XYZ file of C-alpha atoms in Angstrom:
733
model
C 34.027 19.031 19.541
C 33.629 18.938 23.713
C 32.528 15.885 25.370
C 29.243 17.857 26.696
C 28.548 18.678 22.919
C 28.396 15.491 21.340
C 25.124 13.724 20.791
C 24.228 11.458 23.022
C 24.621 7.633 22.214
C 21.692 5.072 22.387
C 22.334 2.351 24.546
C 21.928 -1.238 22.586
C 20.552 -4.459 24.852
C 22.548 -6.944 26.296
C 24.767 -8.773 23.388
C 23.791 -12.156 22.844
C 25.836 -15.104 24.612
C 28.360 -16.265 22.498
C 28.897 -19.861 23.699
C 26.050 -21.778 22.464
C 25.115 -19.473 19.733
C 28.345 -20.260 17.902
C 27.425 -23.934 17.867
C 23.790 -22.928 16.506
C 25.416 -21.213 13.422
C 25.480 -24.448 10.928
C 22.222 -25.487 12.558
C 20.761 -22.497 10.944
C 22.033 -22.897 7.778
C 20.959 -26.760 7.770
C 17.173 -25.587 7.702
C 17.531 -23.900 4.387
C 17.129 -24.825 0.508
C 20.361 -24.014 -1.680
C 19.406 -20.779 -2.750
C 18.339 -19.527 0.621
C 21.541 -21.280 2.174
C 23.420 -18.754 -0.561
C 21.821 -15.582 1.296
C 22.398 -16.759 4.678
C 26.062 -17.886 4.601
C 27.360 -14.548 3.415
C 26.063 -12.286 6.281
C 28.762 -9.761 5.433
C 29.024 -7.463 2.229
C 26.558 -6.078 -0.115
C 23.764 -8.633 -1.255
C 20.763 -8.681 -3.574
C 18.076 -11.264 -3.043
C 15.266 -11.103 -6.124
C 12.595 -13.075 -4.416
C 9.327 -14.217 -5.838
C 6.055 -14.969 -4.295
C 6.200 -17.603 -1.643
C 9.904 -18.699 -1.966
C 10.421 -17.804 1.710
C 12.255 -14.334 1.612
C 11.709 -13.721 5.084
C 13.263 -17.034 5.994
C 16.374 -16.453 3.876
C 16.932 -12.964 5.717
C 16.220 -13.713 9.027
C 18.375 -17.005 8.922
C 21.166 -14.520 7.217
C 20.925 -12.272 10.440
C 20.938 -15.311 12.932
C 23.770 -16.898 11.105
C 25.946 -13.673 10.977
C 24.891 -13.197 14.927
C 26.118 -16.759 15.847
C 28.959 -17.133 13.772
C 30.364 -14.033 15.386
C 30.317 -11.759 11.997
C 28.501 -8.914 13.708
C 26.600 -8.089 16.955
C 22.432 -8.154 16.885
C 22.273 -4.832 18.079
C 24.391 -3.149 15.366
C 21.964 -4.814 12.748
C 18.816 -2.593 11.936
C 16.247 -4.754 9.244
C 13.902 -2.419 7.430
C 10.481 -3.209 6.329
C 7.299 -1.711 5.336
C 4.755 -2.617 7.544
C 4.668 -3.113 11.128
C 3.148 -6.823 10.922
C 6.168 -7.584 8.903
C 8.545 -6.226 11.228
C 6.796 -7.797 14.174
C 7.081 -11.383 12.629
C 10.632 -10.758 11.622
C 11.309 -9.936 15.433
C 9.583 -13.361 16.479
C 11.416 -15.264 13.833
C 14.720 -13.917 14.959
C 13.823 -14.757 18.489
C 12.870 -18.284 17.811
C 16.432 -18.744 16.206
C 17.968 -17.262 19.219
C 18.882 -13.913 18.573
C 17.665 -10.917 20.182
C 18.430 -7.212 20.102
C 18.013 -6.825 16.500
C 16.057 -3.770 15.576
C 13.405 -4.678 13.061
C 11.397 -1.201 12.193
C 9.344 0.217 9.579
C 11.240 3.101 7.952
C 8.916 5.786 9.531
C 9.427 3.493 12.834
C 13.165 4.019 12.585
C 13.464 7.305 11.466
C 10.840 8.419 14.204
C 12.908 6.831 16.953
C 16.059 8.667 15.795
C 14.186 12.154 15.317
C 12.905 11.901 18.934
C 16.234 10.872 20.174
C 18.445 13.630 18.413
C 15.748 16.286 18.409
C 16.886 17.824 21.595
C 20.175 17.813 20.819
C 20.208 18.944 17.142
C 17.155 21.496 17.268
C 16.037 21.592 21.099
C 12.844 21.027 23.008
C 10.761 18.479 22.199
C 10.174 16.938 18.597
C 6.532 18.097 17.408
C 3.571 15.606 17.264
C 3.112 13.782 14.286
C -0.441 13.652 12.396
C -2.216 10.829 12.472
C -4.023 11.605 9.248
C -3.340 14.210 6.587
C -7.166 14.615 5.530
C -8.810 16.948 8.123
C -5.499 19.376 7.364
C -5.996 19.174 3.964
C -9.533 19.932 4.006
C -8.388 23.120 6.182
C -6.372 23.869 3.715
C -9.011 23.646 0.584
C -11.577 25.665 2.902
C -9.083 28.284 2.927
C -8.547 28.236 -0.806
C -12.646 28.130 -1.302
C -12.488 24.953 -2.998
C -15.554 22.778 -2.970
C -14.524 19.370 -2.501
C -15.802 16.292 -1.155
C -14.274 13.551 1.300
C -12.741 11.268 -1.606
C -11.200 14.417 -3.028
C -9.781 15.534 0.160
C -8.295 11.827 0.318
C -6.845 12.055 -3.126
C -5.179 15.414 -2.563
C -3.725 14.012 0.648
C -2.599 11.146 -1.500
C -0.939 13.804 -4.146
C 0.804 15.445 -1.199
C 2.460 12.182 -0.229
C 3.603 11.730 -3.662
C 4.981 14.897 -3.883
C 7.052 14.633 -0.743
C 8.568 11.245 -0.924
C 9.772 12.458 -4.561
C 11.272 14.981 -2.640
C 9.733 17.809 -4.299
C 8.801 21.237 -2.996
C 5.631 23.346 -3.515
C 7.589 25.508 -5.994
C 9.049 22.317 -7.955
C 5.659 20.404 -7.833
C 4.194 21.907 -11.297
C 7.227 20.808 -13.284
C 7.392 17.647 -12.255
C 3.789 16.930 -11.926
C 3.482 17.626 -15.604
C 6.556 15.348 -16.267
C 4.972 12.574 -14.499
C 1.449 13.264 -16.247
C -0.226 13.624 -12.860
C -3.672 14.243 -12.585
C -4.513 15.431 -9.149
C -8.222 15.047 -8.370
C -8.833 16.842 -11.061
C -6.936 20.175 -10.268
C -4.086 21.385 -12.460
C -1.294 21.192 -11.039
C -0.654 25.117 -10.043
C -4.069 24.706 -8.107
C -2.349 21.627 -6.531
C 0.763 23.359 -5.504
C -1.015 26.002 -3.591
C -3.153 23.434 -1.854
C -0.116 21.496 -0.748
C 1.468 25.009 0.208
C -1.300 26.229 2.353
C -1.722 22.481 3.801
C 2.161 23.379 5.106
C 1.153 26.716 6.138
C -1.533 24.966 8.323
C 0.765 22.269 9.543
C 3.145 25.010 10.849
C 0.397 27.036 12.579
C -0.580 23.746 14.324
C 3.134 22.730 15.070
C 2.727 19.280 14.137
C 4.423 17.027 10.950
C 3.300 14.659 8.884
C 4.773 10.936 8.215
C 6.776 12.181 5.281
C 8.479 14.836 7.424
C 9.616 12.083 9.809
C 11.846 10.825 7.147
C 12.359 14.380 5.695
C 13.500 15.788 8.934
C 15.656 12.796 10.124
C 17.564 12.827 6.809
C 17.878 16.591 7.170
C 19.435 16.220 10.444
C 21.886 13.301 9.363
C 23.032 15.446 6.137
C 23.914 18.411 8.444
C 24.945 17.215 11.617
C 27.926 14.730 10.510
C 28.721 14.428 14.240
C 25.034 12.965 14.660
C 25.601 10.983 11.496
C 28.530 9.414 13.042
C 27.007 8.060 15.961
C 23.790 6.380 14.091
C 26.265 4.860 11.763
C 28.162 3.517 14.784
C 25.119 2.268 16.190
C 24.142 0.579 13.052
C 26.526 -1.063 10.595
C 24.458 -3.868 8.887
C 21.451 -3.205 7.193
C 18.824 -5.366 5.661
C 15.562 -3.793 3.771
C 12.925 -6.105 2.954
C 10.406 -5.381 -0.198
C 13.284 -3.254 -1.678
C 10.975 -2.766 -4.830
C 8.687 -0.535 -3.006
C 11.366 1.885 -1.941
C 10.723 5.388 -2.852
C 13.250 8.261 -3.535
C 12.753 9.671 0.156
C 13.485 6.371 1.980
C 16.240 5.674 -0.553
C 17.752 8.868 0.416
C 17.802 8.108 3.953
C 18.971 4.650 3.511
C 22.062 6.016 2.001
C 22.469 8.634 4.798
C 22.502 5.358 7.390
C 25.029 3.744 5.123
C 27.177 6.601 4.817
C 29.109 4.852 1.975
C 29.589 1.426 3.574
C 28.432 -1.636 1.854
C 26.812 -4.043 4.578
C 23.487 -3.909 2.991
C 21.448 -6.923 2.193
C 18.228 -6.001 -0.040
C 15.566 -8.367 -0.885
C 12.312 -7.612 -3.380
C 10.537 -9.220 -6.238
C 9.900 -6.754 -9.432
C 6.958 -8.823 -10.245
C 5.503 -7.602 -7.002
C 5.777 -4.027 -7.558
C 2.247 -2.300 -7.137
C 2.644 1.035 -5.433
C 4.255 3.266 -8.019
C 1.536 5.560 -7.511
C 2.598 6.461 -4.144
C 6.431 6.861 -5.453
C 7.666 3.620 -4.962
C 9.821 2.199 -7.797
C 11.743 -0.833 -8.423
C 14.632 0.808 -9.752
C 16.847 1.100 -6.987
C 16.609 -3.188 -6.432
C 17.336 -3.466 -10.293
C 20.366 -1.331 -10.090
C 21.676 -2.420 -6.845
C 24.065 -4.564 -8.680
C 25.454 -1.978 -10.550
C 25.750 0.546 -7.843
C 27.412 -2.338 -6.057
C 29.533 -4.185 -8.066
C 31.124 -6.534 -5.667
C 27.386 -7.317 -4.615
C 26.287 -11.149 -4.487
C 22.746 -11.848 -6.441
C 20.830 -14.525 -5.446
C 17.297 -15.609 -6.927
C 14.820 -17.466 -4.867
C 12.264 -19.119 -7.354
C 11.127 -22.457 -5.400
C 7.509 -21.481 -4.418
C 6.753 -23.250 -0.820
C 3.370 -21.456 -0.535
C 0.926 -22.475 -3.064
C 0.037 -25.866 -5.237
C 1.601 -26.445 -8.623
C -2.031 -25.755 -9.832
C -1.783 -21.986 -8.676
C 1.651 -21.427 -9.434
C 1.071 -22.407 -12.912
C -1.850 -19.892 -13.431
C 0.015 -17.295 -11.738
C 3.248 -17.760 -13.904
C 0.882 -17.322 -16.784
C -0.856 -14.260 -15.909
C 2.450 -12.671 -15.028
C 4.332 -14.235 -18.118
C 1.871 -12.514 -20.724
C 3.105 -9.322 -19.635
C 6.894 -9.695 -19.439
C 9.367 -11.906 -20.922
C 12.127 -10.850 -18.010
C 10.200 -12.520 -15.441
C 11.265 -15.357 -13.737
C 8.798 -18.268 -13.343
C 8.229 -19.806 -10.043
C 8.971 -23.509 -9.594
C 6.237 -25.148 -7.465
C 7.684 -27.243 -4.397
C 4.310 -28.242 -2.769
C 1.809 -31.149 -3.498
C -0.721 -30.843 -6.034
C -4.215 -29.419 -5.372
C -7.541 -28.518 -7.344
C -7.295 -26.589 -10.301
C -8.191 -22.555 -9.797
C -11.969 -21.694 -11.212
C -13.491 -18.991 -12.749
C -17.232 -18.229 -12.099
C -19.342 -15.777 -13.742
C -22.027 -14.250 -12.258
C -24.788 -12.108 -13.370
C -24.166 -9.300 -11.275
C -22.473 -8.089 -7.976
C -25.028 -9.103 -5.182
C -25.205 -12.774 -7.075
C -21.469 -12.857 -6.989
C -21.102 -11.945 -3.327
C -24.015 -14.445 -2.488
C -22.283 -17.248 -4.233
C -18.874 -16.873 -2.862
C -20.480 -16.535 0.822
C -22.318 -19.632 0.235
C -19.309 -21.494 -1.063
C -17.475 -20.206 2.023
C -20.167 -21.207 4.455
C -19.723 -24.533 2.825
C -16.211 -24.548 3.450
C -16.659 -23.833 7.215
C -19.162 -26.589 7.751
C -16.709 -28.836 6.183
C -13.941 -27.742 8.745
C -12.178 -25.069 7.110
C -11.138 -22.513 9.627
C -12.709 -18.829 9.029
C -9.004 -17.336 9.390
C -7.492 -19.356 6.584
C -10.216 -18.158 3.873
C -9.877 -14.588 2.338
C -12.163 -12.642 -0.004
C -9.842 -10.214 -2.097
C -10.956 -7.438 -4.383
C -9.604 -4.534 -6.076
C -11.118 -1.749 -4.449
C -12.419 -0.952 -0.617
C -15.923 -0.331 -2.121
C -16.374 -3.784 -3.418
C -16.248 -5.013 0.336
C -20.069 -3.694 1.515
C -21.557 -6.590 -0.778
C -19.326 -9.479 0.448
C -19.948 -8.268 4.204
C -23.479 -8.272 3.902
C -23.698 -11.654 1.958
C -21.314 -13.066 4.819
C -23.890 -11.804 7.777
C -26.685 -13.266 6.022
C -25.128 -16.642 6.523
C -23.480 -16.211 9.974
C -20.163 -16.359 8.880
C -17.611 -14.191 11.170
C -15.156 -11.973 9.110
C -12.959 -9.123 9.556
C -12.082 -6.430 6.997
C -8.456 -5.578 7.008
C -7.792 -1.753 6.978
C -10.272 -1.242 9.457
C -10.230 -0.203 13.491
C -6.425 -1.263 14.782
C -6.626 -4.487 16.778
C -5.160 -2.667 19.914
C -7.183 0.121 19.498
C -10.308 -1.856 20.130
C -12.208 -1.197 23.511
C -12.447 -4.563 24.263
C -8.540 -5.331 23.607
C -7.529 -2.052 26.142
C -9.657 -3.347 28.486
C -8.351 -6.863 28.459
C -4.597 -5.318 28.236
C -5.558 -3.494 31.730
C -6.873 -6.786 33.221
C -3.660 -8.778 32.416
C -1.521 -6.017 33.605
C -3.232 -6.220 37.098
C -2.784 -9.975 37.000
C 0.746 -9.963 37.174
C 1.513 -9.348 40.522
C -1.190 -11.928 41.400
C 0.435 -14.686 39.104
C 1.887 -17.118 41.530
C 3.250 -19.759 38.966
C 0.753 -22.445 40.243
C -1.811 -21.915 37.233
C -0.808 -22.423 33.854
C -0.549 -19.557 32.029
C -3.178 -19.986 29.500
C -5.671 -21.240 31.988
C -4.846 -18.111 33.780
C -5.244 -15.493 31.018
C -8.586 -17.217 29.967
C -9.711 -16.450 33.439
C -8.540 -12.877 33.370
C -9.968 -12.422 29.958
C -13.630 -13.597 31.147
C -13.693 -10.412 33.265
C -13.678 -8.560 29.718
C -16.398 -10.700 28.451
C -14.592 -13.716 27.043
C -15.959 -17.165 27.082
C -15.135 -20.682 26.156
C -17.866 -21.155 23.424
C -18.247 -18.257 20.898
C -21.674 -16.398 20.494
C -24.202 -17.809 17.851
C -24.358 -14.354 16.750
C -22.398 -12.625 14.199
C -21.759 -8.870 13.723
C -19.919 -6.879 16.539
C -20.409 -9.321 19.540
C -18.631 -11.969 16.988
C -15.743 -9.516 16.614
C -15.316 -8.770 20.210
C -14.998 -12.429 21.123
C -12.758 -13.095 18.136
C -10.332 -10.351 19.232
C -10.370 -11.712 23.189
C -9.501 -15.291 21.643
C -6.452 -13.865 19.609
C -5.092 -12.516 23.201
C -5.746 -15.751 24.637
C -4.106 -17.615 21.668
C -0.948 -15.662 22.111
C -0.448 -16.875 25.709
C -0.799 -20.405 24.027
C 1.928 -19.514 21.467
C 4.125 -17.980 24.114
C 4.214 -21.196 26.631
C 4.810 -23.144 23.149
C 7.827 -21.136 22.815
C 8.842 -20.965 26.258
C 7.024 -23.442 29.099
C 8.673 -20.906 31.969
C 6.522 -17.994 30.678
C 4.211 -16.262 33.016
C 1.994 -13.169 32.861
C 4.690 -10.561 32.733
C 6.080 -12.208 29.762
C 2.725 -12.068 28.041
C 2.021 -8.602 29.128
C 5.679 -7.520 27.946
C 4.955 -9.010 24.447
C 1.473 -7.230 24.269
C 3.058 -4.094 25.089
C 5.661 -4.730 22.092
C 2.986 -5.550 19.634
C 0.918 -2.747 20.708
C 3.833 -0.282 20.007
C 4.700 -1.400 16.651
C 1.179 -2.266 15.717
C 1.810 -6.007 15.290
C -1.636 -7.561 15.769
C -2.168 -11.387 16.524
C -4.124 -13.349 14.053
C -7.690 -12.792 14.593
C -10.014 -15.728 13.534
C -12.461 -14.814 11.003
C -12.594 -14.711 6.950
C -10.516 -11.793 6.151
C -11.951 -9.084 3.675
C -9.083 -7.195 2.054
C -8.369 -5.258 -0.966
C -5.078 -6.492 -3.192
C -3.056 -3.835 -1.821
C -3.750 -4.788 1.645
C -3.250 -8.452 1.264
C 0.007 -8.044 0.045
C 2.517 -10.195 2.249
C -0.195 -12.354 3.981
C -1.228 -16.009 2.824
C -4.503 -17.992 3.472
C -5.365 -21.629 2.707
C -8.367 -20.555 0.602
C -8.553 -17.482 -1.360
C -11.772 -16.016 -3.146
C -10.505 -13.257 -5.882
C -13.612 -11.297 -6.652
C -14.384 -8.617 -9.333
C -12.078 -10.246 -12.125
C -13.420 -7.927 -14.831
C -12.169 -5.256 -16.902
C -12.586 -2.002 -14.914
C -11.654 -3.650 -11.953
C -8.675 -5.777 -13.192
C -7.213 -3.538 -14.685
C -8.835 -0.771 -12.969
C -10.660 1.666 -15.314
C -8.404 4.704 -14.385
C -5.211 2.616 -15.146
C -3.969 4.901 -18.352
C -0.853 3.610 -20.324
C 1.212 0.338 -20.637
C 2.731 1.088 -17.606
C -0.569 1.456 -15.396
C -1.924 -1.766 -17.095
C 1.330 -3.698 -16.337
C 1.186 -2.853 -12.711
C -2.632 -3.821 -12.674
C -1.511 -7.104 -13.963
C 1.182 -7.559 -11.287
C -1.447 -6.786 -8.469
C -3.573 -9.660 -10.230
C -0.620 -11.906 -9.668
C -0.258 -10.930 -6.032
C -3.807 -11.574 -5.644
C -3.176 -15.046 -7.053
C 0.103 -16.091 -5.076
C -1.901 -15.224 -1.676
C -3.468 -18.897 -2.128
C -2.358 -21.641 -0.587
C -4.378 -24.630 -1.467
C -7.460 -23.375 -3.419
C -8.305 -20.411 -5.574
C -11.162 -19.197 -6.600
C -11.489 -16.360 -9.050
C -15.278 -14.493 -10.006
C -16.702 -11.935 -12.080
C -20.017 -10.105 -12.710
C -21.502 -9.104 -16.088
C -23.119 -6.344 -14.673
C -22.986 -4.029 -11.519
C -26.731 -4.732 -9.930
C -29.624 -7.086 -10.897
C -31.700 -6.180 -14.046
C -28.299 -3.771 -15.166
C -27.185 -4.004 -18.870
C -24.427 -6.620 -18.983
C -21.762 -4.863 -20.389
C -18.599 -6.076 -18.773
C -16.290 -8.924 -19.707
C -13.599 -10.997 -17.786
C -10.071 -9.410 -17.049
C -7.814 -9.349 -19.791
C -5.428 -10.892 -17.571
C -7.297 -14.198 -17.334
C -6.721 -14.823 -21.171
C -3.467 -16.325 -20.609
C -4.583 -18.846 -18.475
C -7.657 -19.687 -20.970
C -6.075 -23.359 -20.900
C -6.783 -23.838 -17.204
C -10.136 -21.896 -16.931
C -11.748 -22.462 -20.211
C -13.200 -20.040 -22.816
C -14.871 -18.091 -20.026
C -11.467 -16.649 -19.557
C -11.418 -15.064 -23.011
C -13.471 -11.496 -23.362
C -13.789 -12.278 -26.742
C -15.584 -15.874 -26.266
C -19.186 -15.193 -26.855
C -21.932 -17.935 -27.611
C -23.275 -16.872 -31.163
C -26.759 -17.426 -30.756
C -27.555 -15.514 -27.754
C -24.631 -12.932 -27.433
C -23.865 -14.397 -23.920
C -20.444 -15.533 -22.632
C -20.157 -18.148 -20.660
C -17.303 -18.424 -17.505
C -16.148 -21.894 -16.498
C -18.372 -22.106 -13.353
C -21.322 -20.718 -14.530
C -23.152 -18.591 -17.123
C -22.934 -14.969 -17.560
C -24.749 -12.157 -19.769
C -22.192 -9.990 -21.091
C -22.677 -8.785 -24.572
C -20.399 -7.595 -27.191
C -19.375 -4.128 -27.320
C -17.164 -1.964 -29.446
C -13.888 -1.726 -27.761
C -13.138 2.102 -26.936
C -10.578 3.490 -29.071
C -7.814 5.502 -26.939
C -7.379 9.003 -27.264
C -4.374 10.324 -29.886
C -2.813 13.555 -30.234
C -4.285 15.492 -33.039
C -0.567 16.969 -33.870
C 1.364 13.943 -33.865
C -0.823 10.750 -33.261
C 0.557 9.956 -29.798
C -1.607 7.990 -27.702
C -2.771 10.520 -24.823
C -2.717 8.923 -21.078
C -2.637 11.757 -19.106
C -6.178 13.067 -18.262
C -5.299 16.987 -18.710
C -3.971 15.779 -22.508
C -7.000 13.916 -23.431
C -8.986 17.124 -22.203
C -7.204 19.273 -24.876
C -6.415 16.457 -27.044
C -2.869 17.442 -27.655
C 0.132 16.064 -25.911
C 2.542 18.296 -24.097
C 5.433 18.037 -26.195
C 3.242 19.632 -29.442
C 2.590 23.236 -29.534
C -0.646 24.612 -28.859
C -2.921 25.537 -31.899
C -5.439 28.240 -30.462
C -5.427 31.857 -30.961
C -3.490 33.442 -28.206
C -5.645 36.541 -28.273
C -8.708 34.242 -27.472
C -7.079 32.530 -24.532
C -6.145 35.522 -22.998
C -9.580 36.756 -23.436
C -10.666 33.546 -21.898
C -8.282 33.632 -18.846
C -9.351 37.553 -18.206
C -12.811 36.666 -17.966
C -12.238 33.842 -15.879
C -10.363 36.295 -13.525
C -13.017 38.541 -13.057
C -15.534 35.927 -12.851
C -13.199 34.569 -9.730
C -13.320 37.906 -8.230
C -16.979 38.785 -8.124
C -17.746 34.797 -6.684
C -14.580 35.162 -4.638
C -13.203 31.726 -5.761
C -9.990 30.652 -6.882
C -9.855 31.095 -10.618
C -9.103 27.331 -11.209
C -12.710 26.914 -9.578
C -14.516 28.664 -12.318
C -12.121 26.639 -15.387
C -8.922 25.185 -15.137
C -5.933 25.954 -17.420
C -6.479 22.606 -19.679
C -10.199 23.530 -19.974
C -9.860 27.079 -21.034
C -7.048 25.750 -23.455
C -9.567 23.263 -24.756
C -12.135 25.850 -25.387
C -9.545 27.952 -27.287
C -8.340 24.969 -29.612
C -12.011 23.791 -30.129
C -13.819 27.054 -30.538
C -17.238 25.495 -29.857
C -20.176 27.801 -31.076
C -22.949 25.751 -29.710
C -23.972 24.396 -26.063
C -23.523 20.710 -27.192
C -20.091 21.668 -28.810
C -18.944 23.315 -25.451
C -20.226 20.257 -23.173
C -18.377 17.926 -25.612
C -14.924 19.400 -24.082
C -14.129 17.255 -20.884
C -14.387 19.429 -17.518
C -17.759 21.218 -18.773
C -20.843 19.509 -17.325
C -24.468 20.900 -17.164
C -23.862 22.759 -14.090
C -20.827 24.802 -15.558
C -22.701 25.258 -18.839
C -25.749 26.693 -16.894
C -23.414 29.128 -15.155
C -20.925 30.281 -17.858
C -21.865 28.747 -20.945
C -23.273 31.823 -22.443
C -20.223 33.829 -21.559
C -17.671 31.546 -22.960
C -19.754 31.011 -26.291
C -19.695 34.854 -26.420
C -16.300 35.056 -25.932
C -15.502 32.608 -28.728
C -17.776 34.606 -30.812
C -15.417 37.619 -30.148
C -17.764 39.383 -27.443
C -16.567 42.018 -25.133
C -14.657 40.269 -22.020
C -16.140 42.465 -19.259
C -19.721 42.076 -20.336
C -18.988 38.483 -20.698
C -17.785 38.321 -16.923
C -20.836 40.208 -15.754
C -23.106 37.881 -17.420
C -21.090 34.694 -15.983
C -20.946 35.948 -12.401
C -24.757 36.400 -12.614
C -25.244 32.721 -13.516
C -26.487 32.953 -17.043
């Protein structure tokens, strides 16, 4: 290959000065416990770190990188550290700078791949790389519109999530149906054939727009590296040492890309915790982590079990809850000072729960606990609204994690413009924190917070967070000036590494992963939320247990759990405390046991108050009529038969139903599955209903479809003529 045709080589930053750095290597190790030191002291070769919650995994891997650089084992510019959130990547870069190491590329999988894609696209493809969609939902909505599907926004989000799962599982629209049936997927109520068509149309619409999505970034980068060995060599020469954080969350596509980056080499350290695997619905699997030692027989395996985050009381509860689901989990060993026992409080309804939590938080703030050290966690985003209202009523500042990005806020953008303008006028005479606050005054900041809450208070908190960055920068480097702060802000904005904003955090359990607070309120600890109602089968239930465990281990000092017996005031109290808490009944008391009842009143008591739940007969699982296997997939429950058992319907009736559906679809100008899915037709053919009541007993047939198609379907079951039935069905009988 000629020199002119070679792909360009990215230029690394300046290497770390070797002299003083070598002297710091021993100091880097001295700051670690024995297990962390075992991670850091072996910077070369394959290593698997099994790190429990709060055990200092980020500390261990950043010190490993720092020791490797300071000892001369490798150059900082040759290291690629990959994690899953921009915040985690930003935190890693900050810690490495504090350890005297610069130049390490710490990025998310998507950020690293996108950088490579943009760099090599002109050479590999030609022209500029296509624009990346910010969100799939609008294009998915266009695809469903083309297919004449009547779907709401929630369904569109579910369809977008299913497309994401399929792509990270390295499927195509042509291979999706078989894989989805095998995985027992139930995408937004559509059968898998219809879902494949939605995905195919989505890809067509993207191509027409000339855009790609985030999964395409990984797919295209992997494709270039697989097909262009010359480009792969450049990347492998640039990055020779890899660190992968949260390795239990890696999906098939990310693993494929990682293998292409490695190119058969073994200089890789992976870090993860099987007990925090909570993203299987996105295609993530802990199998890559668990099988790492088998793939790399020479790998060192280190377990981090010393929990430095939480009190022994919190660690004890977390161990109890997690241990009830598996015998293979390694219990955490608490290293912190004792604290109060975690509490469990029962409320009559969800508004009462929100009010009780808000009142407790107000008391904490009045006693001096910073708002930024308090969090309210819940299973679903929909639960946030009640807590937002309750906190606002008590003038408690809060922020919803997962809302508007920090650097997209108007006040932050305006502040950054003013700070850039102040770079030239910075003569070094005014201390940086004072100068920054003077500039921020022009953006609406004041020394004292506003008495009102809401948007005004959020604006003030955002600008205060920028001011706090100046304080932190000077603490790290007393010579830092405005230009350094602006550069830090630009870097943070590029990687979406937002600073800490003061306010009580409201977050879902998924969004809370990787974060921690002094005080955590874990709300909605009832069956139906934990585990969520849609969790089906033992594997899904155990993932919900791990999600609960993640919530418990976010707390450093205080942990308060709560649940509500009813959704709304005056509603029937049918809920019970989460089954996961029964393992910790010795801590929480009888209120943690879902079967605990006051025999005289039929009411249950939580350890923090009286609930109003009543006994109820547990719902029996649906089993296959053929083999008796418990049915977990919605499509299987619909027909009452597992995928392995043969159908029991009359083929002639099933084909008559399909023919009728086809005619109705043509008449109404809608896809066939909009009339009835294949699963519904199969259920009808097997059940052979003869009355309207029997027909509506079949999942997927509600009042609307009974009104539209009921007479036609019953006529077909009674061996009516299909064309006649089609006419009556399309007329809305």
